[in-house]
Amino acid sequence: DAKTTQPPSMDCAEGRAANLPCNHSTISGNEYVYWYRQIHSQGPQYIIHGLKNNETNEMASLIITEDRKSSTLILPHATLRDTAVYYCIVRVAFNNNDMRFGAGTRLTVKP
Amino acid sequence: NAGVTQTPKFQVLKTGQSMTLQCAQDMNHEYMSWYRQDPGMGLRLIHYSVGAGITDQGEVPNGYNVSRSTTEDFPLRLLSAAPSQTSVYFCASSSVGPFSIQVDTQYFGPGTRLTVL
């Protein structure tokens, strides 16, 4: 079973920030939070990951609460091409065998 | 780099037939894995390999065999196809080097859509 809980779907207006929440209340101290997305049944694509500090890259920002029990993925200026299923995954670093994909959040960016 | 490639893209089998799904990567990654994705669900790990000559079972290994004779290739064999194996199959690879957390991401192939009648 996935160790995370995500809303099944969200909508966002094009050009606005998309904030995707994830609950991981049972996260262990050595587990990282990873985000992947899957566009229209293509292979999943890595977005970002973090341990406890907030992270930012060219695609998104990751905000992790101080108690690490939840996080938010932020797409700062959503485009139609960001419409996808977003997966939040927690696992120990380099332990690919523990990549538990849940159902994810289906984000629809609307014009 | 081509990244992770998978062949075929689509395949239709009859119950009881066997076939091999091919996966190759050109990034010199040690770790490779196979997932299946059923409609409306997330990916589930079938088998994985941490290097040439080493394979192990994932969450849903029954009905599938794998081998890893080279770093580049990781084929998935269906021994006797069943309708329950109708799914989309993804291959993935990653580096397992502990030298930098920045390389700790998996790269996925485009998938093989398999239908078993």
mmCIF file of C-alpha atoms in Angstrom:
data_model
loop_
_atom_site.group_PDB
_atom_site.id
_atom_site.type_symbol
_atom_site.label_atom_id
_atom_site.label_comp_id
_atom_site.label_asym_id
_atom_site.label_seq_id
_atom_site.Cartn_x
_atom_site.Cartn_y
_atom_site.Cartn_z
ATOM 1 C CA ASP A 1 0.000 0.000 0.000
ATOM 2 C CA ALA A 2 1.073 3.567 -0.711
ATOM 3 C CA LYS A 3 2.314 5.479 2.314
ATOM 4 C CA THR A 4 0.731 8.696 1.105
ATOM 5 C CA THR A 5 -2.723 10.208 0.716
ATOM 6 C CA GLN A 6 -3.585 12.566 -2.122
ATOM 7 C CA PRO A 7 -6.840 14.067 -3.374
ATOM 8 C CA PRO A 8 -8.052 12.184 -6.442
ATOM 9 C CA SER A 9 -8.452 15.259 -8.618
ATOM 10 C CA MET A 10 -7.860 19.002 -8.782
ATOM 11 C CA ASP A 11 -8.426 21.770 -11.279
ATOM 12 C CA CYS A 12 -6.264 24.811 -11.884
ATOM 13 C CA ALA A 13 -6.570 27.813 -14.172
ATOM 14 C CA GLU A 14 -3.852 28.242 -16.761
ATOM 15 C CA GLY A 15 -1.189 30.682 -15.588
ATOM 16 C CA ARG A 16 -2.078 30.289 -11.932
ATOM 17 C CA ALA A 17 -0.135 28.348 -9.328
ATOM 18 C CA ALA A 18 -1.140 24.730 -8.826
ATOM 19 C CA ASN A 19 -0.766 23.521 -5.243
ATOM 20 C CA LEU A 20 -0.950 19.755 -4.871
ATOM 21 C CA PRO A 21 -1.124 18.440 -1.299
ATOM 22 C CA CYS A 22 0.135 15.136 0.037
ATOM 23 C CA ASN A 23 -0.245 13.584 3.476
ATOM 24 C CA HIS A 24 2.435 11.207 4.726
ATOM 25 C CA SER A 25 1.800 11.058 8.454
ATOM 26 C CA THR A 26 3.787 7.831 8.967
ATOM 27 C CA ILE A 27 6.947 9.020 7.259
ATOM 28 C CA SER A 28 10.176 7.819 8.856
ATOM 29 C CA GLY A 29 13.164 9.981 9.578
ATOM 30 C CA ASN A 30 15.216 8.536 6.738
ATOM 31 C CA GLU A 31 12.480 8.690 4.102
ATOM 32 C CA TYR A 32 12.406 11.282 1.373
ATOM 33 C CA VAL A 33 9.367 12.764 -0.334
ATOM 34 C CA TYR A 34 9.396 12.311 -4.120
ATOM 35 C CA TRP A 35 7.046 13.679 -6.736
ATOM 36 C CA TYR A 36 6.541 12.176 -10.186
ATOM 37 C CA ARG A 37 3.954 12.905 -12.831
ATOM 38 C CA GLN A 38 2.470 10.888 -15.660
ATOM 39 C CA ILE A 39 1.165 12.673 -18.708
ATOM 40 C CA HIS A 40 -1.471 10.802 -20.695
ATOM 41 C CA SER A 41 -0.248 7.252 -20.003
ATOM 42 C CA GLN A 42 3.371 8.035 -20.830
ATOM 43 C CA GLY A 43 6.082 6.803 -18.501
ATOM 44 C CA PRO A 44 6.234 8.661 -15.173
ATOM 45 C CA GLN A 45 8.537 11.665 -15.070
ATOM 46 C CA TYR A 46 10.561 12.757 -12.057
ATOM 47 C CA ILE A 47 9.742 16.250 -10.771
ATOM 48 C CA ILE A 48 11.440 16.898 -7.446
ATOM 49 C CA HIS A 49 12.297 15.371 -4.106
ATOM 50 C CA GLY A 50 13.280 16.502 -0.607
ATOM 51 C CA LEU A 51 13.968 15.356 2.922
ATOM 52 C CA LYS A 52 12.980 18.194 5.239
ATOM 53 C CA ASN A 53 14.010 21.450 3.634
ATOM 54 C CA ASN A 54 11.980 23.159 0.962
ATOM 55 C CA GLU A 55 13.292 22.469 -2.517
ATOM 56 C CA THR A 56 12.984 24.274 -5.835
ATOM 57 C CA ASN A 57 14.039 23.372 -9.338
ATOM 58 C CA GLU A 58 13.131 24.496 -12.821
ATOM 59 C CA MET A 59 9.894 22.538 -12.777
ATOM 60 C CA ALA A 60 8.417 23.036 -9.326
ATOM 61 C CA SER A 61 8.808 23.802 -5.642
ATOM 62 C CA LEU A 62 8.348 21.356 -2.805
ATOM 63 C CA ILE A 63 7.210 22.589 0.588
ATOM 64 C CA ILE A 64 7.529 20.094 3.460
ATOM 65 C CA THR A 65 5.949 20.888 6.822
ATOM 66 C CA GLU A 66 8.190 21.080 9.847
ATOM 67 C CA ASP A 67 6.819 17.832 11.290
ATOM 68 C CA ARG A 68 7.246 16.241 7.801
ATOM 69 C CA LYS A 69 3.765 14.748 7.926
ATOM 70 C CA SER A 70 2.616 16.555 4.815
ATOM 71 C CA SER A 71 3.960 18.364 1.789
ATOM 72 C CA THR A 72 2.812 20.497 -1.119
ATOM 73 C CA LEU A 73 4.027 20.464 -4.681
ATOM 74 C CA ILE A 74 3.766 23.874 -6.294
ATOM 75 C CA LEU A 75 3.738 24.439 -10.045
ATOM 76 C CA PRO A 76 4.152 28.217 -10.081
ATOM 77 C CA HIS A 77 2.578 29.000 -13.450
ATOM 78 C CA ALA A 78 0.567 26.022 -14.623
ATOM 79 C CA THR A 79 0.188 25.443 -18.355
ATOM 80 C CA LEU A 80 -2.093 23.110 -20.277
ATOM 81 C CA ARG A 81 0.864 20.756 -20.683
ATOM 82 C CA ASP A 82 0.971 20.295 -16.917
ATOM 83 C CA THR A 83 -2.303 18.365 -17.070
ATOM 84 C CA ALA A 84 -1.277 14.967 -15.696
ATOM 85 C CA VAL A 85 -1.527 12.551 -12.791
ATOM 86 C CA TYR A 86 0.843 13.571 -9.994
ATOM 87 C CA TYR A 87 2.244 10.980 -7.629
ATOM 88 C CA CYS A 88 3.624 11.689 -4.173
ATOM 89 C CA ILE A 89 5.919 8.912 -2.942
ATOM 90 C CA VAL A 90 7.897 8.499 0.258
ATOM 91 C CA ARG A 91 10.846 6.138 0.404
ATOM 92 C CA VAL A 92 14.327 5.697 1.726
ATOM 93 C CA ALA A 93 16.925 7.219 -0.562
ATOM 94 C CA PHE A 94 18.143 4.854 -3.267
ATOM 95 C CA ASN A 95 15.620 2.199 -2.267
ATOM 96 C CA ASN A 96 13.855 1.954 -5.601
ATOM 97 C CA ASN A 97 12.132 -1.241 -4.505
ATOM 98 C CA ASP A 98 9.985 0.859 -2.213
ATOM 99 C CA MET A 99 8.495 3.094 -4.909
ATOM 100 C CA ARG A 100 4.846 2.762 -3.938
ATOM 101 C CA PHE A 101 2.683 4.536 -6.485
ATOM 102 C CA GLY A 102 -0.805 5.225 -5.256
ATOM 103 C CA ALA A 103 -3.592 6.510 -7.457
ATOM 104 C CA GLY A 104 -2.142 10.035 -7.424
ATOM 105 C CA THR A 105 -3.899 13.347 -8.094
ATOM 106 C CA ARG A 106 -5.267 14.038 -11.534
ATOM 107 C CA LEU A 107 -4.535 17.720 -12.183
ATOM 108 C CA THR A 108 -6.490 19.373 -14.963
ATOM 109 C CA VAL A 109 -5.256 22.772 -16.089
ATOM 110 C CA LYS A 110 -8.044 24.717 -17.742
ATOM 111 C CA PRO A 111 -7.729 27.651 -20.140
ATOM 112 C CA ASN B 1 21.192 9.452 -25.173
ATOM 113 C CA ALA B 2 18.058 7.531 -26.065
ATOM 114 C CA GLY B 3 17.296 6.989 -22.373
ATOM 115 C CA VAL B 4 15.051 4.001 -21.660
ATOM 116 C CA THR B 5 13.566 2.287 -24.694
ATOM 117 C CA GLN B 6 10.897 -0.377 -24.785
ATOM 118 C CA THR B 7 9.661 -2.646 -27.554
ATOM 119 C CA PRO B 8 7.078 -3.375 -28.741
ATOM 120 C CA LYS B 9 4.767 -0.412 -28.089
ATOM 121 C CA PHE B 10 1.652 -2.556 -28.485
ATOM 122 C CA GLN B 11 1.069 -6.293 -28.361
ATOM 123 C CA VAL B 12 -1.956 -8.577 -28.485
ATOM 124 C CA LEU B 13 -1.574 -12.156 -27.267
ATOM 125 C CA LYS B 14 -3.843 -15.133 -26.925
ATOM 126 C CA THR B 15 -4.149 -16.881 -23.600
ATOM 127 C CA GLY B 16 -1.295 -19.317 -23.138
ATOM 128 C CA GLN B 17 1.110 -17.648 -25.530
ATOM 129 C CA SER B 18 4.523 -16.527 -24.367
ATOM 130 C CA MET B 19 6.451 -13.410 -25.267
ATOM 131 C CA THR B 20 9.306 -11.161 -24.180
ATOM 132 C CA LEU B 21 9.039 -7.447 -23.567
ATOM 133 C CA GLN B 22 12.307 -5.724 -24.305
ATOM 134 C CA CYS B 23 13.868 -2.905 -22.293
ATOM 135 C CA ALA B 24 17.178 -1.192 -22.853
ATOM 136 C CA GLN B 25 18.929 1.840 -21.393
ATOM 137 C CA ASP B 26 22.061 3.661 -22.503
ATOM 138 C CA MET B 27 22.787 5.601 -19.305
ATOM 139 C CA ASN B 28 24.952 2.900 -17.691
ATOM 140 C CA HIS B 29 22.479 2.592 -14.839
ATOM 141 C CA GLU B 30 22.942 -0.251 -12.416
ATOM 142 C CA TYR B 31 19.321 -0.467 -11.330
ATOM 143 C CA MET B 32 16.513 -1.528 -13.664
ATOM 144 C CA SER B 33 12.949 -2.510 -12.938
ATOM 145 C CA TRP B 34 9.625 -3.498 -14.446
ATOM 146 C CA TYR B 35 6.238 -2.139 -13.392
ATOM 147 C CA ARG B 36 2.722 -2.813 -14.524
ATOM 148 C CA GLN B 37 -0.087 -0.278 -14.488
ATOM 149 C CA ASP B 38 -3.701 -1.323 -14.596
ATOM 150 C CA PRO B 39 -6.442 1.155 -15.566
ATOM 151 C CA GLY B 40 -6.970 3.900 -13.002
ATOM 152 C CA MET B 41 -4.230 2.595 -10.740
ATOM 153 C CA GLY B 42 -0.680 3.433 -9.882
ATOM 154 C CA LEU B 43 2.345 1.417 -10.915
ATOM 155 C CA ARG B 44 3.220 -1.858 -9.203
ATOM 156 C CA LEU B 45 6.712 -3.331 -9.140
ATOM 157 C CA ILE B 46 7.093 -6.722 -10.858
ATOM 158 C CA HIS B 47 10.827 -7.480 -10.820
ATOM 159 C CA TYR B 48 13.993 -5.503 -10.406
ATOM 160 C CA SER B 49 17.738 -5.817 -10.841
ATOM 161 C CA VAL B 50 20.563 -4.022 -9.061
ATOM 162 C CA GLY B 51 23.179 -5.076 -11.609
ATOM 163 C CA ALA B 52 24.089 -7.614 -14.260
ATOM 164 C CA GLY B 53 23.436 -11.147 -13.063
ATOM 165 C CA ILE B 54 21.285 -10.019 -10.101
ATOM 166 C CA THR B 55 17.492 -9.991 -10.107
ATOM 167 C CA ASP B 56 14.801 -10.115 -7.466
ATOM 168 C CA GLN B 57 11.043 -10.095 -7.104
ATOM 169 C CA GLY B 58 8.894 -7.076 -6.531
ATOM 170 C CA GLU B 59 5.319 -6.750 -5.402
ATOM 171 C CA VAL B 60 3.597 -8.728 -8.202
ATOM 172 C CA PRO B 61 6.119 -11.212 -9.715
ATOM 173 C CA ASN B 62 3.878 -14.210 -10.462
ATOM 174 C CA GLY B 63 3.693 -15.137 -14.132
ATOM 175 C CA TYR B 64 6.811 -13.176 -15.092
ATOM 176 C CA ASN B 65 10.495 -13.993 -15.439
ATOM 177 C CA VAL B 66 13.458 -11.674 -15.873
ATOM 178 C CA SER B 67 17.176 -11.930 -16.502
ATOM 179 C CA ARG B 68 19.979 -9.380 -16.590
ATOM 180 C CA SER B 69 22.902 -10.566 -18.671
ATOM 181 C CA THR B 70 24.149 -7.061 -19.502
ATOM 182 C CA THR B 71 23.939 -3.659 -17.840
ATOM 183 C CA GLU B 72 21.951 -2.288 -20.754
ATOM 184 C CA ASP B 73 19.175 -4.849 -21.183
ATOM 185 C CA PHE B 74 16.451 -6.147 -18.879
ATOM 186 C CA PRO B 75 13.859 -8.260 -20.722
ATOM 187 C CA LEU B 76 10.578 -9.324 -19.124
ATOM 188 C CA ARG B 77 9.188 -12.713 -20.116
ATOM 189 C CA LEU B 78 5.575 -13.786 -19.892
ATOM 190 C CA LEU B 79 5.655 -17.563 -19.742
ATOM 191 C CA SER B 80 1.968 -18.316 -20.395
ATOM 192 C CA ALA B 81 -0.072 -15.180 -20.909
ATOM 193 C CA ALA B 82 -3.360 -14.766 -19.033
ATOM 194 C CA PRO B 83 -6.085 -12.117 -19.416
ATOM 195 C CA SER B 84 -5.145 -10.818 -15.942
ATOM 196 C CA GLN B 85 -1.822 -9.734 -17.422
ATOM 197 C CA THR B 86 -3.529 -7.237 -19.707
ATOM 198 C CA SER B 87 -1.858 -4.021 -18.631
ATOM 199 C CA VAL B 88 0.627 -1.315 -19.526
ATOM 200 C CA TYR B 89 4.188 -2.304 -18.709
ATOM 201 C CA PHE B 90 6.862 0.240 -17.853
ATOM 202 C CA CYS B 91 10.569 -0.310 -17.573
ATOM 203 C CA ALA B 92 12.687 2.057 -15.486
ATOM 204 C CA SER B 93 16.336 2.573 -14.664
ATOM 205 C CA SER B 94 18.373 4.596 -12.211
ATOM 206 C CA SER B 95 21.820 4.993 -10.802
ATOM 207 C CA VAL B 96 22.322 3.585 -7.347
ATOM 208 C CA GLY B 97 25.512 5.398 -6.584
ATOM 209 C CA PRO B 98 25.477 6.939 -3.127
ATOM 210 C CA PHE B 99 27.869 9.664 -4.157
ATOM 211 C CA SER B 100 25.139 12.172 -4.813
ATOM 212 C CA ILE B 101 21.498 12.323 -3.863
ATOM 213 C CA GLN B 102 20.910 14.353 -7.010
ATOM 214 C CA VAL B 103 21.111 11.250 -9.185
ATOM 215 C CA ASP B 104 18.515 9.392 -7.187
ATOM 216 C CA THR B 105 15.733 9.492 -9.755
ATOM 217 C CA GLN B 106 14.196 6.834 -11.911
ATOM 218 C CA TYR B 107 13.877 7.231 -15.658
ATOM 219 C CA PHE B 108 10.907 5.482 -17.216
ATOM 220 C CA GLY B 109 10.414 4.129 -20.702
ATOM 221 C CA PRO B 110 7.351 4.915 -22.847
ATOM 222 C CA GLY B 111 5.556 1.688 -21.972
ATOM 223 C CA THR B 112 4.261 -1.433 -23.723
ATOM 224 C CA ARG B 113 0.500 -1.865 -23.947
ATOM 225 C CA LEU B 114 -0.305 -5.559 -23.726
ATOM 226 C CA THR B 115 -3.697 -7.127 -24.302
ATOM 227 C CA VAL B 116 -4.268 -10.819 -23.599
ATOM 228 C CA LEU B 117 -7.391 -12.277 -25.144
#
